[in-house]
């Protein structure tokens, strides 16, 4: 983890899921909000390993749960992971094991960016996935929000302590 919080080597965080319309934009929104509240200068983005939703705004259910928690993610647009993400970002967090596996296959070896599961950041949740809420309901989106927000809080604490 880099120690600096500003300048060219400030932490650069990429959140990755499958479609980039549910979990990773929620994680980006939660992290931006938590970082801003903590006065932390970071670069954050999100992307999907799949390309089906490129250019689309976050799923309306994701927008709704973020809005209910005071975070506006309506301006985000989905994009697919690119090779230069592994050099542009210092840390890449995947929502689940399938996406982490796909990132590892895409990444240069060794990867310049640290690759990990998003819930590895959360005490007691290491090695676990943020379940895909796409085929679920509002309760599933609420759980996704709680999980990515816990990770966002833990990441901000970790960055502040370095
Ligand atoms: P996400 O959710 O990976 O959290 O953005 C999904 C969004 C779309 C699809 C799957 C998961 N899909 O199959 O289109």
CSV table of N, CA, C and O and ligand atoms in Angstrom, one decimal, residues 17-25 52-53 59 95-96 99 131-135, ligand 1:
chain,number,residue,atom,x,y,z
A,17,UNK,N,-16.5,-5.9,-11.2
A,17,UNK,CA,-17.5,-7.0,-11.2
A,17,UNK,C,-17.7,-7.6,-12.6
A,17,UNK,O,-16.9,-7.3,-13.5
A,18,UNK,N,-18.8,-8.2,-12.8
A,18,UNK,CA,-19.0,-8.8,-14.1
A,18,UNK,C,-19.6,-7.8,-15.1
A,18,UNK,O,-19.0,-7.5,-16.2
A,19,UNK,N,-20.7,-7.1,-14.8
A,19,UNK,CA,-21.3,-6.2,-15.7
A,19,UNK,C,-21.0,-4.8,-15.6
A,19,UNK,O,-21.3,-4.0,-16.5
A,20,UNK,N,-20.4,-4.4,-14.4
A,20,UNK,CA,-20.1,-3.0,-14.1
A,20,UNK,C,-21.4,-2.1,-14.0
A,20,UNK,O,-21.4,-0.9,-14.3
A,21,UNK,N,-22.5,-2.8,-13.7
A,21,UNK,CA,-23.8,-2.0,-13.5
A,21,UNK,C,-24.4,-2.2,-12.1
A,21,UNK,O,-25.3,-1.5,-11.8
A,22,UNK,N,-23.9,-3.2,-11.3
A,22,UNK,CA,-24.4,-3.4,-10.0
A,22,UNK,C,-23.4,-3.2,-8.9
A,22,UNK,O,-23.3,-2.2,-8.3
A,23,UNK,N,-22.6,-4.3,-8.7
A,23,UNK,CA,-21.7,-4.3,-7.5
A,23,UNK,C,-20.5,-3.3,-7.6
A,23,UNK,O,-20.3,-2.6,-6.6
A,24,UNK,N,-19.8,-3.2,-8.7
A,24,UNK,CA,-18.7,-2.4,-8.8
A,24,UNK,C,-19.0,-0.9,-8.8
A,24,UNK,O,-18.3,-0.1,-8.2
A,25,UNK,N,-20.1,-0.4,-9.5
A,25,UNK,CA,-20.4,1.0,-9.3
A,25,UNK,C,-20.9,1.3,-7.9
A,25,UNK,O,-20.7,2.4,-7.4
A,52,UNK,N,-21.2,-6.7,-21.9
A,52,UNK,CA,-22.6,-6.6,-22.3
A,52,UNK,C,-23.2,-5.2,-22.0
A,52,UNK,O,-24.1,-4.7,-22.7
A,53,UNK,N,-22.8,-4.5,-21.0
A,53,UNK,CA,-23.4,-3.3,-20.5
A,53,UNK,C,-22.6,-2.0,-20.8
A,53,UNK,O,-22.9,-1.0,-20.2
A,59,UNK,N,-27.5,-0.2,-12.9
A,59,UNK,CA,-28.9,-0.7,-12.8
A,59,UNK,C,-29.7,0.2,-11.9
A,59,UNK,O,-29.3,0.7,-10.9
A,95,UNK,N,-15.2,-8.3,-7.1
A,95,UNK,CA,-16.4,-8.6,-6.3
A,95,UNK,C,-16.5,-10.1,-5.9
A,95,UNK,O,-17.0,-10.4,-4.9
A,96,UNK,N,-16.0,-10.9,-6.8
A,96,UNK,CA,-16.1,-12.4,-6.6
A,96,UNK,C,-15.0,-13.1,-7.2
A,96,UNK,O,-14.1,-12.6,-7.9
A,99,UNK,N,-14.5,-13.2,-11.1
A,99,UNK,CA,-13.9,-12.0,-11.7
A,99,UNK,C,-12.5,-11.9,-11.3
A,99,UNK,O,-11.7,-11.4,-12.1
A,131,UNK,N,-22.1,-11.3,-3.4
A,131,UNK,CA,-23.0,-12.1,-4.3
A,131,UNK,C,-23.6,-11.2,-5.4
A,131,UNK,O,-23.9,-10.0,-5.1
A,132,UNK,N,-23.7,-11.7,-6.6
A,132,UNK,CA,-24.3,-11.0,-7.7
A,132,UNK,C,-25.8,-10.7,-7.4
A,132,UNK,O,-26.6,-11.7,-7.3
A,133,UNK,N,-26.2,-9.5,-7.3
A,133,UNK,CA,-27.6,-9.2,-7.0
A,133,UNK,C,-28.5,-9.1,-8.3
A,133,UNK,O,-29.7,-8.8,-8.2
A,134,UNK,N,-27.9,-9.2,-9.5
A,134,UNK,CA,-28.6,-8.9,-10.7
A,134,UNK,C,-29.9,-9.6,-10.9
A,134,UNK,O,-30.9,-9.0,-11.3
A,135,UNK,N,-29.9,-10.9,-10.5
A,135,UNK,CA,-31.2,-11.7,-10.6
A,135,UNK,C,-32.0,-11.7,-9.3
A,135,UNK,O,-32.9,-12.5,-9.2
B,1,LIG,P1,-22.6,-6.9,-11.7
B,1,LIG,O1,-24.0,-7.6,-11.9
B,1,LIG,O2,-21.6,-7.8,-12.2
B,1,LIG,O3,-22.6,-6.7,-10.2
B,1,LIG,O4,-22.7,-5.6,-12.5
B,1,LIG,C1,-24.4,-8.2,-13.2
B,1,LIG,C2,-24.9,-7.3,-14.2
B,1,LIG,C3,-25.3,-7.9,-15.4
B,1,LIG,C4,-25.2,-9.2,-15.6
B,1,LIG,C5,-24.6,-10.1,-14.6
B,1,LIG,C6,-24.2,-9.5,-13.4
B,1,LIG,N1,-25.6,-9.8,-16.8
B,1,LIG,O5,-25.5,-11.1,-17.0
B,1,LIG,O6,-25.9,-9.1,-17.7
